[in-house]
Amino acid sequence: MSKALERRAKLREDLILAAERSISAGGLTGLKTRELAREIGCANGAVYNLVADMDELILLVGSRTLARLDALLTAAESSGPASPAPTLVLIAVAYCDFAAENLELWRALFEHRMTPGKPVPEWAVSEQMDLFRHIYRPLAALFPKHSVAELSVTARSLFSAVHGMVLLGLEQKLIAVPIDALREEIAIIVRAMVDGLTAMCD
């Protein structure tokens, strides 16, 4: 790799890390190209020689966030009994913990909207969808007779329930819930949902 390409690659990585720090500190609204350029030591206009636009930069930060979430969920899966129901509880609570500890980066995953008319790139969609395997695998073990389509719907429904609880529980306004209580409630709800689904299939 030439010196020029090495410098560009280093600046691009520095830009992504600077954007990550900015989002972590102040959310998406605090992300400004001029401040990022100053932090990494380049001209403001040079930012768009490193990434196509702000959408790409935010997605690249999101990719790093998803990778850390993936690693945490993988660790949670291996931290308890190998049976599927407890595994679903473990990963749900781990998801809550990740959101609480990485609040603004986690929020950015869901708050970012692409420029109108511009689709989310396939690589970003693939990374997002790949995380559903953490829910899909234990559900497939619990319900071996269910089709792929049925399991996919159940996985999304279970995620939506947990995500909604985390979103509302961590809201810093009217209905904030202490993190220990939120973790406990999430565990209760996931167990109840799994027990209910199992009973329906008996």
CSV table of C-alpha atoms in Angstrom, one decimal:
chain,number,residue,atom,x,y,z
A,1,MET,CA,0.0,0.0,0.0
A,2,SER,CA,1.4,3.4,-0.9
A,3,LYS,CA,2.0,6.1,1.7
A,4,ALA,CA,-0.9,8.1,0.4
A,5,LEU,CA,-3.3,5.2,0.7
A,6,GLU,CA,-2.0,4.4,4.2
A,7,ARG,CA,-2.5,8.0,5.2
A,8,ARG,CA,-6.1,7.9,3.8
A,9,ALA,CA,-6.9,4.6,5.6
A,10,LYS,CA,-5.5,6.0,8.9
A,11,LEU,CA,-7.5,9.2,8.5
A,12,ARG,CA,-10.7,7.3,7.7
A,13,GLU,CA,-10.3,5.1,10.8
A,14,ASP,CA,-9.6,8.3,12.9
A,15,LEU,CA,-12.7,9.8,11.4
A,16,ILE,CA,-14.9,6.9,12.3
A,17,LEU,CA,-13.5,6.8,15.9
A,18,ALA,CA,-14.0,10.6,16.3
A,19,ALA,CA,-17.6,10.2,15.1
A,20,GLU,CA,-18.1,7.4,17.5
A,21,ARG,CA,-16.8,9.5,20.4
A,22,SER,CA,-19.0,12.4,19.3
A,23,ILE,CA,-22.2,10.3,19.1
A,24,SER,CA,-21.4,8.6,22.4
A,25,ALA,CA,-21.1,12.0,24.1
A,26,GLY,CA,-24.0,13.9,22.5
A,27,GLY,CA,-26.0,11.7,20.2
A,28,LEU,CA,-26.5,12.1,16.5
A,29,THR,CA,-27.4,15.8,16.8
A,30,GLY,CA,-23.9,16.6,18.0
A,31,LEU,CA,-22.2,15.1,15.0
A,32,LYS,CA,-20.6,18.0,13.0
A,33,THR,CA,-18.1,17.5,10.1
A,34,ARG,CA,-16.2,20.7,11.0
A,35,GLU,CA,-15.5,19.4,14.5
A,36,LEU,CA,-14.6,16.0,13.3
A,37,ALA,CA,-12.2,17.4,10.7
A,38,ARG,CA,-10.5,19.6,13.4
A,39,GLU,CA,-10.2,16.6,15.7
A,40,ILE,CA,-8.5,14.4,13.1
A,41,GLY,CA,-6.4,17.2,11.6
A,42,CYS,CA,-7.8,17.6,8.1
A,43,ALA,CA,-9.7,20.2,6.2
A,44,ASN,CA,-13.5,20.2,6.5
A,45,GLY,CA,-14.0,19.3,2.9
A,46,ALA,CA,-11.6,16.4,3.1
A,47,VAL,CA,-14.0,14.5,5.3
A,48,TYR,CA,-16.0,13.6,2.1
A,49,ASN,CA,-12.8,12.2,0.6
A,50,LEU,CA,-12.8,9.7,3.4
A,51,VAL,CA,-16.5,8.8,3.4
A,52,ALA,CA,-19.2,9.3,0.8
A,53,ASP,CA,-21.5,11.3,3.2
A,54,MET,CA,-22.8,11.5,6.7
A,55,ASP,CA,-25.0,8.5,6.2
A,56,GLU,CA,-22.0,6.3,5.4
A,57,LEU,CA,-20.1,7.6,8.4
A,58,ILE,CA,-23.0,7.0,10.8
A,59,LEU,CA,-23.5,3.5,9.4
A,60,LEU,CA,-19.8,2.8,9.9
A,61,VAL,CA,-20.0,3.8,13.5
A,62,GLY,CA,-23.1,1.7,13.8
A,63,SER,CA,-21.2,-1.3,12.4
A,64,ARG,CA,-18.7,-1.0,15.2
A,65,THR,CA,-21.6,-0.7,17.7
A,66,LEU,CA,-23.2,-3.9,16.3
A,67,ALA,CA,-20.0,-5.8,16.4
A,68,ARG,CA,-19.6,-5.0,20.1
A,69,LEU,CA,-23.2,-5.9,20.7
A,70,ASP,CA,-22.7,-9.2,18.8
A,71,ALA,CA,-19.7,-10.0,21.0
A,72,LEU,CA,-21.6,-9.3,24.2
A,73,LEU,CA,-24.6,-11.5,23.1
A,74,THR,CA,-22.2,-14.3,22.1
A,75,ALA,CA,-20.6,-14.1,25.6
A,76,ALA,CA,-24.0,-14.1,27.2
A,77,GLU,CA,-25.0,-17.2,25.3
A,78,SER,CA,-22.1,-19.1,26.7
A,79,SER,CA,-22.3,-17.8,30.3
A,80,GLY,CA,-25.2,-20.0,31.4
A,81,PRO,CA,-26.9,-23.3,30.8
A,82,ALA,CA,-27.0,-24.6,27.2
A,83,SER,CA,-30.8,-24.9,27.3
A,84,PRO,CA,-32.7,-22.5,25.0
A,85,ALA,CA,-35.1,-20.8,27.3
A,86,PRO,CA,-32.5,-19.5,29.8
A,87,THR,CA,-30.3,-18.5,26.9
A,88,LEU,CA,-33.1,-16.2,25.6
A,89,VAL,CA,-33.3,-14.6,29.0
A,90,LEU,CA,-29.5,-14.1,29.2
A,91,ILE,CA,-29.3,-12.4,25.8
A,92,ALA,CA,-32.3,-10.2,26.5
A,93,VAL,CA,-30.7,-9.0,29.8
A,94,ALA,CA,-27.4,-8.6,28.0
A,95,TYR,CA,-29.1,-6.5,25.3
A,96,CYS,CA,-30.5,-4.3,28.1
A,97,ASP,CA,-27.1,-3.9,29.7
A,98,PHE,CA,-25.5,-3.0,26.4
A,99,ALA,CA,-28.1,-0.3,25.7
A,100,ALA,CA,-27.7,1.2,29.2
A,101,GLU,CA,-23.9,1.3,29.0
A,102,ASN,CA,-23.8,2.6,25.4
A,103,LEU,CA,-26.9,4.6,25.4
A,104,GLU,CA,-26.3,7.2,22.6
A,105,LEU,CA,-24.5,4.8,20.3
A,106,TRP,CA,-27.4,2.3,20.8
A,107,ARG,CA,-30.0,5.0,20.2
A,108,ALA,CA,-28.2,6.0,17.0
A,109,LEU,CA,-28.7,2.6,15.6
A,110,PHE,CA,-32.5,3.3,15.5
A,111,GLU,CA,-32.7,7.0,15.3
A,112,HIS,CA,-30.6,7.4,12.1
A,113,ARG,CA,-32.6,7.9,8.9
A,114,MET,CA,-31.0,7.7,5.5
A,115,THR,CA,-31.2,10.7,3.2
A,116,PRO,CA,-34.7,10.5,1.5
A,117,GLY,CA,-34.6,8.3,-1.5
A,118,LYS,CA,-31.3,6.6,-0.5
A,119,PRO,CA,-31.6,2.9,0.6
A,120,VAL,CA,-29.7,1.4,3.4
A,121,PRO,CA,-26.7,-0.5,1.8
A,122,GLU,CA,-26.9,-4.2,1.7
A,123,TRP,CA,-23.8,-4.7,4.0
A,124,ALA,CA,-25.5,-2.6,6.7
A,125,VAL,CA,-28.8,-4.5,6.4
A,126,SER,CA,-26.9,-7.8,6.5
A,127,GLU,CA,-25.0,-6.8,9.7
A,128,GLN,CA,-28.3,-5.9,11.4
A,129,MET,CA,-30.1,-9.0,10.4
A,130,ASP,CA,-27.3,-11.3,11.4
A,131,LEU,CA,-27.8,-10.4,15.0
A,132,PHE,CA,-31.2,-12.1,14.9
A,133,ARG,CA,-29.3,-15.4,14.9
A,134,HIS,CA,-28.9,-15.0,18.7
A,135,ILE,CA,-32.7,-15.2,19.1
A,136,TYR,CA,-33.4,-17.5,16.2
A,137,ARG,CA,-31.1,-20.4,17.3
A,138,PRO,CA,-32.6,-21.0,20.7
A,139,LEU,CA,-36.1,-20.6,19.3
A,140,ALA,CA,-35.3,-23.2,16.7
A,141,ALA,CA,-34.2,-25.6,19.5
A,142,LEU,CA,-37.4,-24.9,21.4
A,143,PHE,CA,-39.7,-25.3,18.4
A,144,PRO,CA,-38.1,-27.7,16.0
A,145,LYS,CA,-41.4,-28.2,14.1
A,146,HIS,CA,-41.8,-24.5,13.2
A,147,SER,CA,-40.9,-23.3,9.8
A,148,VAL,CA,-38.1,-20.8,9.1
A,149,ALA,CA,-40.8,-18.1,8.4
A,150,GLU,CA,-42.6,-18.8,11.7
A,151,LEU,CA,-39.3,-18.7,13.7
A,152,SER,CA,-38.3,-15.5,12.0
A,153,VAL,CA,-41.6,-13.8,13.0
A,154,THR,CA,-41.3,-15.1,16.5
A,155,ALA,CA,-37.7,-13.9,16.8
A,156,ARG,CA,-38.7,-10.4,15.6
A,157,SER,CA,-41.7,-10.3,18.0
A,158,LEU,CA,-39.5,-11.3,20.9
A,159,PHE,CA,-36.9,-8.7,20.0
A,160,SER,CA,-39.6,-6.0,19.6
A,161,ALA,CA,-40.9,-6.8,23.1
A,162,VAL,CA,-37.5,-6.6,24.7
A,163,HIS,CA,-36.4,-3.5,22.7
A,164,GLY,CA,-39.6,-1.7,23.6
A,165,MET,CA,-39.1,-2.4,27.3
A,166,VAL,CA,-35.5,-1.2,27.1
A,167,LEU,CA,-36.4,1.9,25.1
A,168,LEU,CA,-39.1,3.0,27.5
A,169,GLY,CA,-37.2,1.9,30.6
A,170,LEU,CA,-34.1,3.9,29.7
A,171,GLU,CA,-36.1,7.0,28.7
A,172,GLN,CA,-34.8,9.8,30.8
A,173,LYS,CA,-38.2,11.5,31.2
A,174,LEU,CA,-41.5,10.3,32.7
A,175,ILE,CA,-41.1,6.5,32.9
A,176,ALA,CA,-37.4,5.8,33.5
A,177,VAL,CA,-36.9,2.5,35.3
A,178,PRO,CA,-33.9,1.7,37.6
A,179,ILE,CA,-31.6,-0.6,35.6
A,180,ASP,CA,-31.8,-3.5,38.1
A,181,ALA,CA,-35.6,-3.4,38.1
A,182,LEU,CA,-35.6,-3.2,34.3
A,183,ARG,CA,-33.3,-6.2,34.0
A,184,GLU,CA,-35.5,-8.2,36.3
A,185,GLU,CA,-38.7,-7.2,34.4
A,186,ILE,CA,-37.2,-8.1,31.1
A,187,ALA,CA,-36.2,-11.6,32.4
A,188,ILE,CA,-39.8,-12.1,33.7
A,189,ILE,CA,-41.4,-11.0,30.4
A,190,VAL,CA,-39.1,-13.2,28.3
A,191,ARG,CA,-39.7,-16.2,30.5
A,192,ALA,CA,-43.4,-15.6,30.3
A,193,MET,CA,-43.4,-15.3,26.6
A,194,VAL,CA,-41.3,-18.5,26.1
A,195,ASP,CA,-43.6,-20.4,28.6
A,196,GLY,CA,-46.7,-19.1,26.7
A,197,LEU,CA,-45.3,-20.1,23.3
A,198,THR,CA,-44.3,-23.5,24.6
A,199,ALA,CA,-47.7,-24.1,26.1
A,200,MET,CA,-49.4,-23.2,22.8
A,201,CYS,CA,-47.3,-25.8,21.0
A,202,ASP,CA,-48.0,-28.6,23.5
